[in-house]
N, C-alpha and C. Protein backbone atom coordinates (compact mmCIF):
# COMPACT_ATOMS: atom_id res chain seq x y z
N MET A 1 114.71 32.33 -7.68
CA MET A 1 115.42 33.24 -8.67
C MET A 1 116.70 32.76 -8.67
N SER A 2 117.29 32.70 -7.44
CA SER A 2 118.92 32.07 -7.30
C SER A 2 119.13 31.21 -8.15
N LEU A 3 118.26 30.07 -8.04
CA LEU A 3 118.69 29.06 -8.78
C LEU A 3 118.79 29.24 -10.23
N LEU A 4 117.85 29.84 -10.67
CA LEU A 4 117.90 30.18 -12.25
C LEU A 4 118.86 31.13 -12.72
N THR A 5 119.36 32.05 -11.67
CA THR A 5 120.29 33.18 -12.29
C THR A 5 121.60 32.96 -11.72
N GLY A 6 121.93 31.94 -10.59
CA GLY A 6 123.03 31.93 -9.90
C GLY A 6 123.63 33.05 -9.07
N VAL A 7 122.70 34.07 -8.97
CA VAL A 7 123.03 34.91 -8.22
C VAL A 7 122.05 35.48 -7.08
N TRP A 8 122.30 35.60 -5.74
CA TRP A 8 121.47 35.61 -4.62
C TRP A 8 120.66 36.81 -4.75
N HIS A 9 119.33 36.81 -4.62
CA HIS A 9 118.29 38.13 -4.40
C HIS A 9 117.74 37.91 -3.34
N VAL A 10 117.56 39.23 -2.79
CA VAL A 10 116.50 39.07 -1.65
C VAL A 10 115.32 40.17 -1.83
N PHE A 11 114.23 39.23 -1.86
CA PHE A 11 112.85 40.00 -1.77
C PHE A 11 112.02 39.41 -0.98
N LYS A 12 111.20 40.64 -0.36
CA LYS A 12 110.32 40.16 1.01
C LYS A 12 109.52 39.00 0.19
N ASN A 13 108.98 39.32 -0.64
CA ASN A 13 107.99 38.10 -1.38
C ASN A 13 108.06 38.13 -3.10
N PRO A 14 109.08 37.53 -3.43
CA PRO A 14 109.56 37.33 -4.78
C PRO A 14 108.24 37.29 -5.85
N ILE A 15 107.43 36.48 -5.48
CA ILE A 15 106.24 35.93 -6.32
C ILE A 15 105.20 37.03 -6.45
N SER A 16 105.26 37.82 -5.54
CA SER A 16 104.08 38.85 -5.63
C SER A 16 104.73 40.31 -6.39
N THR A 17 105.98 40.08 -6.72
CA THR A 17 106.51 41.27 -7.44
C THR A 17 106.48 41.03 -9.01
N THR A 18 106.78 42.15 -9.81
CA THR A 18 106.87 41.83 -11.08
C THR A 18 108.33 42.32 -11.64
N ILE A 19 109.30 42.17 -10.66
CA ILE A 19 110.89 42.33 -10.73
C ILE A 19 111.45 41.28 -11.31
N CYS A 20 111.94 41.61 -12.71
CA CYS A 20 112.52 40.51 -13.47
C CYS A 20 114.34 40.57 -12.90
N PRO A 21 114.71 39.27 -13.11
CA PRO A 21 116.15 39.31 -12.44
C PRO A 21 116.91 40.40 -12.99
N ALA A 22 118.09 40.82 -12.51
CA ALA A 22 119.06 41.69 -13.34
C ALA A 22 119.98 41.03 -13.92
N PHE A 23 120.06 39.68 -13.69
CA PHE A 23 121.21 38.90 -14.14
C PHE A 23 120.60 37.78 -15.00
N PRO A 24 121.29 37.21 -16.15
CA PRO A 24 120.62 36.17 -17.08
C PRO A 24 120.32 34.98 -16.26
N THR A 25 119.39 34.42 -16.82
CA THR A 25 118.79 32.99 -16.15
C THR A 25 119.56 32.04 -17.11
N LEU A 26 119.28 30.88 -16.59
CA LEU A 26 119.84 29.75 -17.27
C LEU A 26 119.35 29.38 -18.77
N PHE A 27 118.16 29.83 -18.79
CA PHE A 27 117.10 29.69 -20.20
C PHE A 27 118.07 30.74 -21.20
N GLU A 28 118.48 31.98 -20.67
CA GLU A 28 119.01 32.93 -21.54
C GLU A 28 120.25 32.42 -22.08
N TYR A 29 121.28 32.08 -20.88
CA TYR A 29 122.53 31.45 -21.28
C TYR A 29 122.50 30.20 -22.19
N TRP A 30 121.59 29.50 -21.87
CA TRP A 30 121.13 28.29 -23.26
C TRP A 30 121.10 28.64 -24.22
N ASN A 31 120.25 29.73 -24.47
CA ASN A 31 119.63 29.88 -25.85
C ASN A 31 120.86 30.58 -26.58
N SER A 32 121.27 31.64 -25.75
CA SER A 32 122.37 32.51 -26.30
C SER A 32 123.37 31.33 -26.70
N ALA A 33 124.13 30.41 -25.88
CA ALA A 33 124.95 29.68 -26.52
C ALA A 33 124.87 28.97 -27.72
N ARG A 34 123.62 28.52 -27.61
CA ARG A 34 123.10 27.73 -28.61
C ARG A 34 122.61 28.57 -29.87
N LYS A 35 122.76 29.73 -29.85
CA LYS A 35 122.26 30.91 -30.92
C LYS A 35 121.09 30.62 -31.24
N ASP A 36 120.03 30.19 -30.30
CA ASP A 36 118.68 29.89 -30.79
C ASP A 36 117.73 30.98 -29.76
N SER A 37 116.64 31.31 -30.28
CA SER A 37 115.79 31.96 -29.53
C SER A 37 114.25 31.32 -29.77
N GLY A 38 114.33 30.24 -30.11
CA GLY A 38 113.02 29.45 -30.30
C GLY A 38 112.67 28.34 -29.34
N ASN A 39 112.83 27.22 -29.62
CA ASN A 39 112.15 26.05 -29.05
C ASN A 39 113.18 25.33 -28.12
N SER A 40 114.36 25.60 -27.90
CA SER A 40 115.35 24.77 -27.41
C SER A 40 115.21 24.82 -25.81
N CYS A 41 114.51 25.77 -25.23
CA CYS A 41 114.25 25.81 -23.68
C CYS A 41 112.82 25.93 -23.66
N TYR A 42 112.22 24.88 -22.57
CA TYR A 42 110.89 25.01 -22.22
C TYR A 42 110.92 24.91 -20.65
N PHE A 43 109.84 25.76 -20.28
CA PHE A 43 109.41 26.05 -18.88
C PHE A 43 108.38 25.87 -18.63
N ALA A 44 107.69 25.14 -17.70
CA ALA A 44 106.32 24.96 -17.43
C ALA A 44 106.12 25.00 -15.90
N SER A 45 105.37 25.52 -15.29
CA SER A 45 104.88 25.67 -13.89
C SER A 45 103.66 25.67 -13.66
N SER A 46 103.42 25.37 -12.41
CA SER A 46 102.07 25.33 -11.73
C SER A 46 101.74 26.62 -11.26
N ARG A 47 102.44 27.57 -11.22
CA ARG A 47 102.51 28.96 -10.90
C ARG A 47 102.60 29.85 -11.88
N PRO A 48 101.61 30.32 -12.31
CA PRO A 48 101.55 31.58 -13.58
C PRO A 48 102.51 32.72 -13.42
N ASN A 49 102.73 33.20 -12.02
CA ASN A 49 103.61 34.42 -11.95
C ASN A 49 104.88 34.08 -12.10
N PHE A 50 105.42 32.50 -12.21
CA PHE A 50 106.90 32.29 -12.40
C PHE A 50 107.24 32.68 -13.59
N GLU A 51 106.43 33.28 -14.49
CA GLU A 51 106.95 33.92 -15.78
C GLU A 51 107.84 34.87 -15.48
N ILE A 52 107.80 35.74 -14.38
CA ILE A 52 108.78 36.58 -14.19
C ILE A 52 110.55 35.95 -14.25
N LEU A 53 110.43 34.77 -14.01
CA LEU A 53 111.74 33.91 -13.94
C LEU A 53 112.23 33.58 -15.55
N THR A 54 111.48 33.61 -16.47
CA THR A 54 111.82 33.15 -17.53
C THR A 54 113.15 33.89 -18.19
N SER A 55 113.26 35.37 -17.99
CA SER A 55 114.22 35.98 -18.48
C SER A 55 114.59 37.39 -17.77
N SER A 56 115.78 37.93 -17.87
CA SER A 56 116.25 39.10 -17.16
C SER A 56 115.99 40.27 -17.90
N ASN A 57 116.21 41.23 -17.19
CA ASN A 57 116.40 42.70 -17.99
C ASN A 57 117.80 43.04 -18.20
N HIS A 58 118.69 42.42 -18.49
CA HIS A 58 120.04 42.33 -18.72
C HIS A 58 120.12 42.83 -20.18
N ALA A 59 120.88 43.79 -20.61
CA ALA A 59 120.86 44.40 -21.93
C ALA A 59 121.29 43.22 -23.07
N GLU A 60 122.37 42.30 -22.64
CA GLU A 60 122.73 41.61 -23.89
C GLU A 60 121.84 40.48 -23.94
N PHE A 61 120.90 40.12 -22.97
CA PHE A 61 120.10 38.93 -22.91
C PHE A 61 118.70 39.10 -23.04
N GLY A 62 118.09 39.12 -22.09
CA GLY A 62 116.68 39.56 -22.08
C GLY A 62 115.77 38.42 -22.47
N ALA A 63 114.39 39.06 -23.13
CA ALA A 63 113.39 38.27 -23.36
C ALA A 63 113.67 37.76 -24.70
N LYS A 64 114.44 38.12 -25.49
CA LYS A 64 114.99 37.57 -27.05
C LYS A 64 115.53 35.95 -26.61
N PHE A 65 115.73 35.81 -25.50
CA PHE A 65 116.46 34.12 -25.33
C PHE A 65 115.73 33.50 -24.15
N ALA A 66 114.37 34.04 -23.71
CA ALA A 66 113.63 33.46 -22.88
C ALA A 66 112.92 32.20 -23.39
N PRO A 67 112.81 31.28 -22.68
CA PRO A 67 112.28 29.82 -23.20
C PRO A 67 110.78 29.96 -23.29
N VAL A 68 110.31 28.98 -23.99
CA VAL A 68 108.71 28.92 -24.22
C VAL A 68 108.28 28.63 -22.85
N PHE A 69 107.15 29.18 -21.97
CA PHE A 69 106.59 29.33 -20.94
C PHE A 69 105.14 28.93 -20.99
N GLU A 70 104.73 28.07 -20.25
CA GLU A 70 103.46 27.51 -20.06
C GLU A 70 103.31 27.69 -18.48
N ALA A 71 102.15 27.87 -18.05
CA ALA A 71 101.53 27.62 -16.79
C ALA A 71 100.20 27.26 -16.67
N ASN A 72 99.86 26.51 -15.51
CA ASN A 72 98.20 25.80 -15.43
C ASN A 72 97.78 27.36 -14.74
N LYS A 73 96.82 27.75 -15.32
CA LYS A 73 96.01 29.00 -14.65
C LYS A 73 94.77 28.50 -13.75
N GLU A 74 94.78 26.95 -13.81
CA GLU A 74 93.40 26.58 -13.12
C GLU A 74 93.69 26.51 -11.40
N GLU A 75 92.87 26.90 -10.58
CA GLU A 75 92.89 26.82 -9.23
C GLU A 75 93.38 25.54 -8.61
N LYS A 76 92.88 24.31 -9.00
CA LYS A 76 93.29 23.04 -8.33
C LYS A 76 94.48 22.50 -9.20
N VAL A 77 95.64 23.05 -8.93
CA VAL A 77 96.76 22.51 -9.65
C VAL A 77 97.54 21.25 -9.04
N ASN A 78 98.20 20.49 -9.91
CA ASN A 78 98.64 19.37 -9.34
C ASN A 78 99.78 19.13 -10.39
N GLU A 79 100.75 18.07 -9.98
CA GLU A 79 101.86 17.47 -10.80
C GLU A 79 101.47 17.27 -12.12
N ASN A 80 100.64 16.40 -11.98
CA ASN A 80 99.85 15.54 -13.26
C ASN A 80 99.39 16.78 -14.37
N ALA A 81 98.75 17.66 -14.06
CA ALA A 81 98.29 18.72 -14.87
C ALA A 81 99.36 19.50 -15.74
N ILE A 82 100.36 19.83 -15.11
CA ILE A 82 101.73 20.42 -15.71
C ILE A 82 102.13 19.47 -16.34
N TYR A 83 102.36 18.27 -15.87
CA TYR A 83 102.94 17.18 -16.80
C TYR A 83 102.31 17.04 -18.04
N GLU A 84 101.00 16.90 -18.08
CA GLU A 84 100.03 16.62 -19.18
C GLU A 84 100.04 17.89 -20.17
N LYS A 85 100.34 18.88 -19.48
CA LYS A 85 100.52 20.10 -20.45
C LYS A 85 101.67 20.09 -21.12
N ALA A 86 103.01 19.85 -20.42
CA ALA A 86 104.17 19.75 -20.95
C ALA A 86 104.53 18.70 -22.01
N LEU A 87 104.06 17.55 -21.84
CA LEU A 87 104.21 16.31 -22.58
C LEU A 87 104.10 16.44 -24.13
N PRO A 88 102.85 16.98 -24.56
CA PRO A 88 102.97 17.29 -25.95
C PRO A 88 103.83 18.22 -26.78
N PHE A 89 104.26 19.29 -25.97
CA PHE A 89 105.18 20.36 -26.47
C PHE A 89 106.45 19.25 -26.49
N ILE A 90 106.92 18.79 -25.47
CA ILE A 90 107.98 18.03 -25.49
C ILE A 90 108.15 17.18 -26.60
N MET A 91 107.22 16.32 -26.79
CA MET A 91 107.10 15.17 -27.89
C MET A 91 107.03 15.82 -29.00
N GLU A 92 106.57 17.13 -29.43
CA GLU A 92 106.57 17.54 -30.81
C GLU A 92 107.62 18.39 -31.21
N LYS A 93 108.27 19.27 -30.17
CA LYS A 93 109.41 20.23 -30.31
C LYS A 93 110.80 19.62 -29.91
N HIS A 94 110.73 18.83 -28.98
CA HIS A 94 112.19 18.25 -28.44
C HIS A 94 113.14 19.26 -28.17
N PRO A 95 112.52 20.11 -27.20
CA PRO A 95 113.55 20.79 -26.48
C PRO A 95 114.61 20.28 -25.93
N SER A 96 115.93 21.13 -25.89
CA SER A 96 117.19 20.40 -25.29
C SER A 96 117.16 20.67 -23.90
N PHE A 97 116.40 21.53 -23.41
CA PHE A 97 116.59 21.79 -22.01
C PHE A 97 114.92 22.29 -21.56
N VAL A 98 114.46 21.12 -20.66
CA VAL A 98 113.18 21.43 -19.86
C VAL A 98 113.22 21.55 -18.42
N TYR A 99 112.72 22.56 -18.11
CA TYR A 99 112.15 22.82 -16.47
C TYR A 99 111.03 22.92 -16.07
N LEU A 100 110.53 21.90 -15.22
CA LEU A 100 109.30 21.76 -14.67
C LEU A 100 109.12 22.10 -13.51
N SER A 101 108.47 22.87 -13.05
CA SER A 101 108.22 23.39 -11.67
C SER A 101 106.93 23.08 -11.16
N LEU A 102 106.88 22.10 -10.62
CA LEU A 102 105.99 21.37 -9.86
C LEU A 102 105.43 21.63 -8.70
N VAL A 103 104.33 21.61 -8.09
CA VAL A 103 103.72 21.80 -6.70
C VAL A 103 104.09 20.62 -5.83
N PRO A 104 104.94 20.78 -4.63
CA PRO A 104 105.06 19.36 -4.09
C PRO A 104 103.74 19.29 -3.27
N GLY A 105 103.57 17.91 -3.05
CA GLY A 105 102.71 17.60 -1.96
C GLY A 105 101.36 17.64 -2.40
N ARG A 106 100.94 17.43 -3.48
CA ARG A 106 99.63 17.61 -4.18
C ARG A 106 99.29 16.38 -4.88
N ARG A 107 98.16 15.72 -4.87
CA ARG A 107 97.67 14.58 -5.66
C ARG A 107 96.83 15.15 -6.83
N GLY A 108 96.33 14.19 -7.59
CA GLY A 108 95.60 14.46 -8.87
C GLY A 108 94.14 15.31 -8.42
N ASP A 109 93.77 15.10 -7.14
CA ASP A 109 92.50 16.07 -7.16
C ASP A 109 92.98 17.32 -6.48
N GLY A 110 94.01 17.69 -6.23
CA GLY A 110 94.50 19.08 -5.86
C GLY A 110 94.67 19.20 -4.28
N LYS A 111 94.48 17.91 -3.49
CA LYS A 111 94.54 17.85 -2.15
C LYS A 111 95.88 17.58 -1.58
N ARG A 112 96.27 18.41 -0.74
CA ARG A 112 97.54 18.09 0.01
C ARG A 112 97.99 16.71 0.39
N THR A 113 99.15 16.20 0.47
CA THR A 113 99.66 15.08 0.71
C THR A 113 100.47 14.95 1.73
N ASP A 114 101.20 16.12 2.03
CA ASP A 114 102.33 16.45 2.94
C ASP A 114 101.91 16.84 4.23
N ARG A 115 100.68 16.65 4.59
CA ARG A 115 100.01 16.99 5.92
C ARG A 115 99.84 15.88 6.76
């Protein structure tokens, strides 16, 4: 969360919570500066619960400046699945800011390669 908001947050397990950031995310700043709440930002992740990182609960920003978010909801997630899901959107919409959150150490069959 700190990477996307620029503010240090302390949570015991941030991914298991539904707490939105209190400070605007990079996506919100980007869309606000571009006066765009459409397709200029794209965020794809292998973890569906990362959607809480798309926008803050800040009064001047929030969901109206959130990016387009996609996640792979399948159990065997890998970098290729997210990339293949993101590529058509990127090619069609040409977003100016793309953030892909990939699972490290996984190969195409979902098995770990970092052990």
